[in-house]
Coordinates of C-alpha atoms and ligand atoms in Angstrom, one line a residue:
M1 CA -18.4 -10.6 15.1
A2 CA -18.5 -13.4 12.7
D3 CA -17.3 -10.6 10.2
E4 CA -16.2 -7.9 11.0
L5 CA -13.7 -6.1 9.3
V6 CA -10.7 -3.9 12.0
L7 CA -7.9 -1.8 10.8
Y8 CA -5.0 -1.8 13.3
T9 CA -3.2 1.0 12.5
N10 CA -1.7 4.6 13.1
P11 CA -2.2 7.4 11.2
L12 CA 1.3 7.5 10.0
S13 CA 2.0 4.5 8.8
R14 CA 1.4 2.1 5.9
G15 CA -1.9 2.1 7.5
R16 CA -3.0 4.5 5.1
V17 CA -2.8 2.3 1.9
A18 CA -4.7 -0.6 3.8
R19 CA -7.8 2.8 5.0
W20 CA -7.8 3.9 1.1
M21 CA -8.6 0.3 -0.1
L22 CA -11.1 -0.3 2.9
E23 CA -12.2 2.7 1.5
E24 CA -12.1 1.6 -2.2
V25 CA -14.0 -1.3 -0.9
G26 CA -16.8 0.4 0.9
Q27 CA -18.1 -2.3 3.3
P28 CA -17.9 -0.7 7.4
Y29 CA -14.9 -1.6 9.1
K30 CA -13.8 -0.4 12.8
V31 CA -9.8 0.7 13.3
E32 CA -7.7 0.4 16.0
V33 CA -5.2 3.3 16.3
L34 CA -2.4 1.5 18.3
D35 CA 1.1 3.6 19.3
Y36 CA 4.5 3.3 17.9
A37 CA 6.1 3.4 21.4
S38 CA 3.7 1.2 23.8
T39 CA 0.3 -0.2 22.0
M40 CA 1.9 -1.8 18.9
K41 CA 4.9 -3.9 21.2
G42 CA 2.1 -5.2 23.7
T43 CA 1.3 -8.4 24.3
A44 CA -2.5 -7.9 22.8
Y45 CA -1.0 -6.8 19.9
L46 CA 1.9 -9.2 19.4
A47 CA -0.9 -11.9 19.3
I48 CA -2.1 -10.6 16.1
N49 CA 1.2 -9.3 14.4
P50 CA 4.4 -10.5 16.2
M51 CA 6.2 -8.2 14.0
G52 CA 4.8 -5.1 16.6
K53 CA 3.9 -3.2 12.5
V54 CA 0.5 -1.8 11.3
P55 CA -0.7 -2.5 9.5
A56 CA -2.7 -5.5 10.3
L57 CA -6.3 -6.5 9.5
R58 CA -9.3 -8.4 11.3
H59 CA -11.8 -9.7 9.0
G60 CA -14.0 -12.1 11.9
D61 CA -11.9 -14.8 12.7
A62 CA -9.1 -14.2 10.2
I63 CA -6.1 -12.0 10.2
V64 CA -4.2 -10.6 8.0
T65 CA -0.8 -8.6 8.0
E66 CA 1.5 -6.5 5.0
T67 CA -0.4 -4.1 3.1
A68 CA 0.4 -5.7 0.1
A69 CA -1.5 -8.5 1.3
I70 CA -4.2 -6.8 2.9
C71 CA -4.9 -5.1 -0.2
A72 CA -5.1 -8.3 -2.6
Y73 CA -7.3 -10.2 0.4
L74 CA -9.4 -7.4 0.5
A75 CA -10.1 -7.3 -3.1
D76 CA -11.0 -10.9 -3.1
A77 CA -13.1 -10.6 -0.4
F78 CA -15.5 -7.8 -1.8
P79 CA -15.0 -8.9 -5.6
Q80 CA -18.4 -6.8 -5.9
A81 CA -16.1 -3.3 -5.3
H82 CA -14.3 -4.7 -8.9
L83 CA -10.7 -4.3 -7.3
A84 CA -8.9 -6.8 -8.6
P85 CA -9.4 -9.2 -11.9
P86 CA -11.2 -12.6 -10.9
P87 CA -9.1 -15.8 -10.2
G88 CA -8.4 -17.4 -13.8
D89 CA -8.7 -14.3 -15.9
R90 CA -5.5 -13.9 -17.2
L91 CA -5.2 -10.6 -16.0
R92 CA -4.6 -12.1 -12.5
A93 CA -0.9 -12.1 -14.8
P94 CA -0.3 -8.3 -14.7
Y95 CA -2.4 -7.8 -11.5
Y96 CA -0.1 -10.2 -9.3
R97 CA 3.2 -8.7 -11.4
W98 CA 2.7 -5.3 -9.9
L99 CA 0.9 -6.1 -6.6
F100 CA 4.5 -8.7 -6.1
F101 CA 7.1 -6.0 -7.7
G102 CA 5.7 -3.6 -5.1
A103 CA 6.0 -5.8 -1.7
G104 CA 9.4 -6.3 -3.5
P105 CA 11.6 -4.4 -5.1
Y106 CA 10.5 -1.3 -5.2
E107 CA 9.7 -1.3 -1.5
A108 CA 13.7 -2.8 -1.2
A109 CA 15.0 -0.7 -3.8
S110 CA 13.3 2.3 -2.0
S111 CA 14.0 1.5 1.5
N112 CA 17.6 1.0 0.6
K113 CA 18.1 4.7 -1.5
A114 CA 16.2 6.1 1.2
M115 CA 18.8 4.6 3.8
G116 CA 21.7 5.5 1.8
F117 CA 22.9 1.8 1.0
V118 CA 23.7 1.0 -2.6
V119 CA 24.3 -2.6 -3.9
P120 CA 28.3 -3.3 -5.3
P121 CA 27.3 -3.7 -9.4
E122 CA 28.9 -7.4 -8.5
R123 CA 26.3 -7.8 -6.2
E124 CA 23.3 -6.9 -8.3
R125 CA 22.7 -10.8 -9.6
M126 CA 22.3 -11.6 -5.7
I127 CA 19.7 -8.6 -5.1
G128 CA 15.8 -9.2 -6.4
Y129 CA 15.7 -6.1 -7.3
G130 CA 19.2 -5.7 -9.3
N131 CA 19.6 -1.8 -8.5
I132 CA 17.0 1.5 -8.4
G133 CA 17.9 2.3 -11.7
K134 CA 16.0 -0.9 -13.2
V135 CA 13.4 -0.1 -10.8
L136 CA 12.7 2.8 -11.4
S137 CA 12.8 2.6 -15.2
T138 CA 10.3 -0.2 -15.4
L139 CA 7.7 1.4 -12.9
E140 CA 7.6 4.1 -15.2
A141 CA 7.3 1.7 -18.4
A142 CA 4.6 0.6 -15.9
V143 CA 2.2 3.4 -15.1
S144 CA 3.1 5.3 -18.8
S145 CA 1.2 2.3 -20.3
G146 CA -2.1 3.7 -19.7
D147 CA -3.8 4.9 -16.9
Y148 CA -3.9 2.3 -14.5
L149 CA -1.7 -0.7 -14.4
V150 CA -3.6 -3.6 -15.3
G151 CA -5.8 -3.7 -18.4
N152 CA -6.4 -0.3 -17.6
R153 CA -9.0 -0.6 -15.1
F154 CA -8.3 0.5 -11.6
T155 CA -7.4 -2.1 -9.4
A156 CA -6.4 -3.0 -5.7
A157 CA -2.4 -3.3 -7.3
D158 CA -2.7 0.2 -8.2
I159 CA -3.8 2.1 -4.4
Y160 CA -0.5 -0.1 -3.2
I161 CA 1.8 0.9 -5.6
G162 CA 0.3 4.3 -6.0
S163 CA 0.6 4.5 -2.7
Q164 CA 4.1 4.3 -2.7
I165 CA 4.7 6.7 -5.4
G166 CA 2.5 9.4 -3.9
F167 CA 4.6 9.0 -0.7
G168 CA 8.0 9.1 -2.3
L169 CA 6.4 12.3 -4.3
M170 CA 5.5 13.9 -0.9
F171 CA 8.2 12.8 0.9
G172 CA 11.2 13.5 -1.8
T173 CA 12.7 10.3 -1.4
L174 CA 11.0 9.2 -5.9
E175 CA 12.4 11.3 -8.5
A176 CA 9.5 14.0 -10.0
R177 CA 9.4 11.8 -13.2
P178 CA 6.7 13.6 -15.1
A179 CA 5.2 10.1 -15.2
F180 CA 4.6 9.4 -11.6
E181 CA 3.4 12.9 -11.2
R182 CA 0.6 12.2 -14.8
Y183 CA -0.1 8.5 -12.3
W184 CA -0.2 10.5 -8.8
Q185 CA -2.4 13.0 -9.6
R186 CA -5.0 10.7 -11.7
L187 CA -4.8 8.3 -8.3
S188 CA -5.0 10.8 -5.8
A189 CA -8.2 12.5 -6.7
R190 CA -10.6 9.1 -6.3
P191 CA -13.2 10.0 -3.7
A192 CA -12.2 7.3 -2.0
F193 CA -8.1 8.5 -1.5
K194 CA -9.8 11.8 -0.5
R195 CA -12.4 10.5 2.4
A196 CA -9.0 8.2 4.0
K197 CA -6.9 10.8 3.9
E198 CA -8.9 13.2 5.7
L199 CA -10.1 10.4 8.4
D200 CA -6.5 10.1 8.8
D201 CA -5.7 13.3 8.9
E202 CA -7.7 13.9 11.5
E203 CA -6.9 11.3 13.8
A204 CA -3.2 12.1 13.7
A205 CA -4.5 15.2 14.6
Q206 CA -6.1 14.2 17.7
L207 CA -3.1 12.2 18.5
Q208 CA -0.5 15.5 18.4
K209 CA -2.8 17.1 20.5
A210 CA -2.9 14.5 22.9
A211 CA 0.7 14.3 22.7
G212 CA 0.5 17.6 23.9
Ligands
GSH301 N1 6.1 -5.1 5.7 C1 5.4 -4.1 6.1 C2 5.7 -3.2 6.4 C3 5.0 -2.7 7.9 C4 6.2 -1.4 8.7 O1 7.1 -1.3 8.5 N2 5.2 -0.4 9.5 C5 5.3 0.6 10.5 C6 4.9 2.3 9.9 S1 4.8 2.2 8.3 C7 5.4 0.2 11.6 O2 4.7 -0.5 11.8 N3 7.0 0.3 12.2 C8 6.7 0.0 13.6 C9 7.7 -0.6 14.5 O3 9.1 -1.5 13.5 O4 8.0 -0.5 15.7 C10 4.4 -4.1 4.9 O5 4.0 -3.8 4.2 O6 2.7 -3.8 6.4

């Protein structure tokens, strides 16, 4: 179908972020659950995402991969959900800033930290995030400046950055600073987040049951 939305995901993945975004958008969508070891690496899915990773989104014949890009795409494709400042609005500046900060410096710094990789101080100027300390204090200031990241209005940037903060707090990979906890409490109280979580938790339980 020309306008069909299909989310390719696994309930234990970054696909949860895309699911939350879809629930905020409020349009009907289908879900294709992929298995890490088999279908995610099969020819059919590799034609959608040659990285063999989830999530991916299909909207009619358009494919978008990368969680931040999926959030940004959906916000623009469905402006009636008011999840992004309109193109041309000056608030696009902080909107892009925090989406890209999440997908670039924060994602790289937190993954490297989780894997025990420390950037030698003399190489910090070469790596996009400098050091994890700077990334975290920048993020802490951003989430302390108001209820939301962009013009004090909830946007897709909160879904993307908030999810990373939520995962970090849940898995203990992010320092539980009060500002992060307050921000996450506010976001995780949203009905769309709760719906998405319930759907993914249910899907995960079914997978576990099927695996025996
Ligand atoms: N940069 C991608 C990362 C996607 C990613 O790494 N997904 C993981 C699950 S959270 C995955 O599909 N891993 C499967 C694999 O690499 O085999 C994004 O932001 O969407």
